[in-house]
PDB file of C-alpha atoms and ligand atoms in Angstrom:
ATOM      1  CA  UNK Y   1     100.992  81.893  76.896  1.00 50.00           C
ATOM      2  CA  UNK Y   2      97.621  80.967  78.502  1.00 60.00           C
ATOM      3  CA  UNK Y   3      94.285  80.983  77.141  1.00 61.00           C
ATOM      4  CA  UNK Y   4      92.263  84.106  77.369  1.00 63.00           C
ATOM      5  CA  UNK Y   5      89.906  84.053  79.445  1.00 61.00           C
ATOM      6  CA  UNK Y   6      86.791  84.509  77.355  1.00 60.00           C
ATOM      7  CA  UNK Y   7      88.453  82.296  74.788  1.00 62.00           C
ATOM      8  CA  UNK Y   8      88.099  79.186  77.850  1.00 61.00           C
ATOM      9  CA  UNK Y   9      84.875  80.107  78.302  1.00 61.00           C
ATOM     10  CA  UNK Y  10      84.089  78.994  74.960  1.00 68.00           C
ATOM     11  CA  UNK Y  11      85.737  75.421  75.052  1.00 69.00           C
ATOM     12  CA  UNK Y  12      83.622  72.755  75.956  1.00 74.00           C
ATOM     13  CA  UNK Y  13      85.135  71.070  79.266  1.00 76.00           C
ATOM     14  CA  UNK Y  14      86.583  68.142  77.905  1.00 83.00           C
ATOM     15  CA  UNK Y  15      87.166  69.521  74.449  1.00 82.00           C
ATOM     16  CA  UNK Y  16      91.174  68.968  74.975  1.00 86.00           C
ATOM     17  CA  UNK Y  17      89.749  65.240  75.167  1.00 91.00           C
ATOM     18  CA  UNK Y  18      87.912  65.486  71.969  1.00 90.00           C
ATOM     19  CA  UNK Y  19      90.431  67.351  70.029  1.00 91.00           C
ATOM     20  CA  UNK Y  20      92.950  64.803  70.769  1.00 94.00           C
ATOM     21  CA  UNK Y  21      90.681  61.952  69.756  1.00 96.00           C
ATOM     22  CA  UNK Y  22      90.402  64.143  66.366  1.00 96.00           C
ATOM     23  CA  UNK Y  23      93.808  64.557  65.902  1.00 97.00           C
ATOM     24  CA  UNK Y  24      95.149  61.115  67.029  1.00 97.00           C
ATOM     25  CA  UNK Y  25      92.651  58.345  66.786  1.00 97.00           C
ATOM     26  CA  UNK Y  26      90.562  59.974  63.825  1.00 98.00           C
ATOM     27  CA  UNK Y  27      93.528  61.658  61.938  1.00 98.00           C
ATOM     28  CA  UNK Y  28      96.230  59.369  63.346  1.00 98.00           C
ATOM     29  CA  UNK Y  29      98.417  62.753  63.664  1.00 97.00           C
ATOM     30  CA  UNK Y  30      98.465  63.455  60.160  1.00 98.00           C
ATOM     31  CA  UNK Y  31      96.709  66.688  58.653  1.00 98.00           C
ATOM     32  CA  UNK Y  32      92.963  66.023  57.399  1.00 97.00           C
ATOM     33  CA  UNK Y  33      93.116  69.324  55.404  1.00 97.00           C
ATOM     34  CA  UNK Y  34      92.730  68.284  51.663  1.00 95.00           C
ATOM     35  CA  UNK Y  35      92.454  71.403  50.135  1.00 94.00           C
ATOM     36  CA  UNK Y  36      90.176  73.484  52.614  1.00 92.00           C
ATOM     37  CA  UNK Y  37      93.173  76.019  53.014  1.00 93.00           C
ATOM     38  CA  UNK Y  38      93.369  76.670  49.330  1.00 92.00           C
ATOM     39  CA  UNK Y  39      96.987  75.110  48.803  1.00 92.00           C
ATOM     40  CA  UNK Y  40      97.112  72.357  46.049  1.00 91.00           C
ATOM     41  CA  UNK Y  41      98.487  69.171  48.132  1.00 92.00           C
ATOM     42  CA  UNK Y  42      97.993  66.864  45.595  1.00 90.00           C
ATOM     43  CA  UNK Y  43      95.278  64.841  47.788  1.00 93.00           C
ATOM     44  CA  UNK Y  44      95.524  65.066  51.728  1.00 96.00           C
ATOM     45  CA  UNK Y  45      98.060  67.410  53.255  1.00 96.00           C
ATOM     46  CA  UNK Y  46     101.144  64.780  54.753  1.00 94.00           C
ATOM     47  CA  UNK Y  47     102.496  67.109  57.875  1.00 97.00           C
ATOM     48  CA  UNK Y  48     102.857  64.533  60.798  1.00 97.00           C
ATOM     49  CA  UNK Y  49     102.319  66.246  64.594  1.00 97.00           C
ATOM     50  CA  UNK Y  50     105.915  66.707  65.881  1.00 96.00           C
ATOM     51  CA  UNK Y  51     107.232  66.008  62.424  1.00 97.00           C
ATOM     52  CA  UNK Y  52     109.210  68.316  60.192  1.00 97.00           C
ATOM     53  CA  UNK Y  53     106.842  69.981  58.015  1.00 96.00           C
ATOM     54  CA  UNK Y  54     107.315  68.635  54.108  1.00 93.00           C
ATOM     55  CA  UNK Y  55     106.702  72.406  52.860  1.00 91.00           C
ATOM     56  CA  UNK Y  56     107.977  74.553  55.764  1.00 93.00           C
ATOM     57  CA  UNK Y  57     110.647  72.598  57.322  1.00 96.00           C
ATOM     58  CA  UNK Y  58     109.308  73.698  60.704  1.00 95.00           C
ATOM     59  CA  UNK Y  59     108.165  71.248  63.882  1.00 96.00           C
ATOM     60  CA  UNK Y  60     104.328  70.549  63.204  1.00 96.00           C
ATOM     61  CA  UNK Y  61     102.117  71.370  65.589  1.00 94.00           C
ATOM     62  CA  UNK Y  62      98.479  69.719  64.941  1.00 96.00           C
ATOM     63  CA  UNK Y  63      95.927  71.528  65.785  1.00 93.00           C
ATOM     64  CA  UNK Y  64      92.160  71.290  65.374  1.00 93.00           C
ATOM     65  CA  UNK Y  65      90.318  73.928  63.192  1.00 91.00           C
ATOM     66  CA  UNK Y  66      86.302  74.605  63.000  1.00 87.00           C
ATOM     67  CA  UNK Y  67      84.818  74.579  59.528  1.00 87.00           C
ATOM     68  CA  UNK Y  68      82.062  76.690  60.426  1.00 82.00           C
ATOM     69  CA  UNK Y  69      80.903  78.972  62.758  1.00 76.00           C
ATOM     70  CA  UNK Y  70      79.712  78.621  65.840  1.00 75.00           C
ATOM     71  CA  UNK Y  71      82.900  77.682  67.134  1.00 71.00           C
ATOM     72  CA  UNK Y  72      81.013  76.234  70.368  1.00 76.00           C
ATOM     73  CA  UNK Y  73      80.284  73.311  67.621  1.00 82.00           C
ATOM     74  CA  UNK Y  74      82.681  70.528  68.646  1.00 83.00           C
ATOM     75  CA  UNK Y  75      81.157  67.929  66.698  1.00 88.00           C
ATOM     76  CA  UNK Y  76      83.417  65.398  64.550  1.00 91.00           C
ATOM     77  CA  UNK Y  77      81.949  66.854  61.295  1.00 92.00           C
ATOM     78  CA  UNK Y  78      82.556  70.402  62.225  1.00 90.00           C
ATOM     79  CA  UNK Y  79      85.951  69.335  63.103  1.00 91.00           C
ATOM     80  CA  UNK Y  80      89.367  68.762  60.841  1.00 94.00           C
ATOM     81  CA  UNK Y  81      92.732  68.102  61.801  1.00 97.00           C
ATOM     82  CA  UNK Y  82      95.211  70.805  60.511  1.00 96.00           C
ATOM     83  CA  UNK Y  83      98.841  71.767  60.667  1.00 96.00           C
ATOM     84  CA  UNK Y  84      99.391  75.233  61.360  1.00 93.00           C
ATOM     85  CA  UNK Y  85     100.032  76.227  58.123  1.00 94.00           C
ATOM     86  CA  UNK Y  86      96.827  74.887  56.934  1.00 95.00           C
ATOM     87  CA  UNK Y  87      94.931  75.953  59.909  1.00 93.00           C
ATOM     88  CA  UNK Y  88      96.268  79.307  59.708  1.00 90.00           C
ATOM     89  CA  UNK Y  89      95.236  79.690  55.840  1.00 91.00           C
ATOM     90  CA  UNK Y  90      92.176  78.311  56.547  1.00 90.00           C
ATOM     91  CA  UNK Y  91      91.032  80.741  58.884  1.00 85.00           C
ATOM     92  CA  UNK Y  92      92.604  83.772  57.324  1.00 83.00           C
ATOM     93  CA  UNK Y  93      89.297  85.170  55.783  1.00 77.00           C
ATOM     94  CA  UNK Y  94      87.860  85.304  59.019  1.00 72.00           C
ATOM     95  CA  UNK Y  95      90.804  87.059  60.754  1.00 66.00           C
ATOM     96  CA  UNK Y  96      88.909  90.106  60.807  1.00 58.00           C
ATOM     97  CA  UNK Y  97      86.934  89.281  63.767  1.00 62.00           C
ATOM     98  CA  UNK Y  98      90.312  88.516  65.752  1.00 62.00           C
ATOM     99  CA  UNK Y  99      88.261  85.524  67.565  1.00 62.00           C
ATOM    100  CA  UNK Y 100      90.121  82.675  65.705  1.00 64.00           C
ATOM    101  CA  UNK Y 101      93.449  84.180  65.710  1.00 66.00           C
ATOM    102  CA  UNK Y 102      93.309  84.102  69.259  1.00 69.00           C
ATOM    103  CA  UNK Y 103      91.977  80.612  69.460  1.00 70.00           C
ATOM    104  CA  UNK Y 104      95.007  79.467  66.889  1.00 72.00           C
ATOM    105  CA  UNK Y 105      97.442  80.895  69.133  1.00 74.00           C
ATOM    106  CA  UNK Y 106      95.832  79.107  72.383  1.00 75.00           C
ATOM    107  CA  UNK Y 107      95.864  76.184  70.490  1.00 76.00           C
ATOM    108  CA  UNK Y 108      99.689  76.131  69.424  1.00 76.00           C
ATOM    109  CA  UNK Y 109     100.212  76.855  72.901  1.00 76.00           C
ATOM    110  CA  UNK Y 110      98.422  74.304  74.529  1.00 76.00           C
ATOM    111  CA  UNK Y 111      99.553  71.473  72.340  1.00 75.00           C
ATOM    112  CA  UNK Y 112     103.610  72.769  71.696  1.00 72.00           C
ATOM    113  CA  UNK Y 113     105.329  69.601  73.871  1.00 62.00           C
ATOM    114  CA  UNK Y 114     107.123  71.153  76.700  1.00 58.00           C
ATOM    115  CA  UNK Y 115     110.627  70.215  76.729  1.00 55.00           C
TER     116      UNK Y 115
HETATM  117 ZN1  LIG X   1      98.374  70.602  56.501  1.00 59.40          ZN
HETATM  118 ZN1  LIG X   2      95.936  72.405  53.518  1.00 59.40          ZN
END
């Protein structure tokens, strides 16, 4: 599935650059979310990228959430590391405006490893 167009438009250029320094050299592939999403992990949240998930069982796919609004804000701090099933709690109270769902499904697309 490819990005919607006005969801690109919103990406810095090089943000698949600084999303994978998040998730890899900053996170080292594990999920930053300690608590954010409102599930008790007992500390920091231990789905590895392209690991079985330790609560789902499914493949993880890391993905970078926003913490705040604007989501044009790329900066470290604004930034966290999340599973899907983090990410995906995380940004259910702002579903509403349908921008982030979109963005969390171009997001699992782009970083799913083709076979
Ligand atoms: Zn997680
Ligand atoms: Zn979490």
């Amino acid at each position: 599935m490819p990005i919607r167009p006005e969801n690109k438009a919103r990406y810095p250029s090089d943000w698949k650059a600084i999303s994978a320094r998040i998730r890899f050299d900053r996170a080292g592939g594990r999920c930053e979310c300690s608590g954010e999403c409102g599930l008790d992990h007992d500390g920091r949240c231990d789905a590895e990228h392209a690991q079985a998930h330790p609560r789902t069982g499914s493949k993880v796919v890391l993905t970078t959430a926003h913490l705040s609004e604007p989501i044009e804000d790329c900066s470290d701090e604004n930034q966290r590391a999340m599973c899907q099933q983090c990410h995906n709690r995380y940004d259910a109270p702002m579903r509403r405006r349908g921008i982030r769902e979109r963005m969390f499904s171009a997001q699992i697309s782009l970083f799913v490893e083709k076979p």
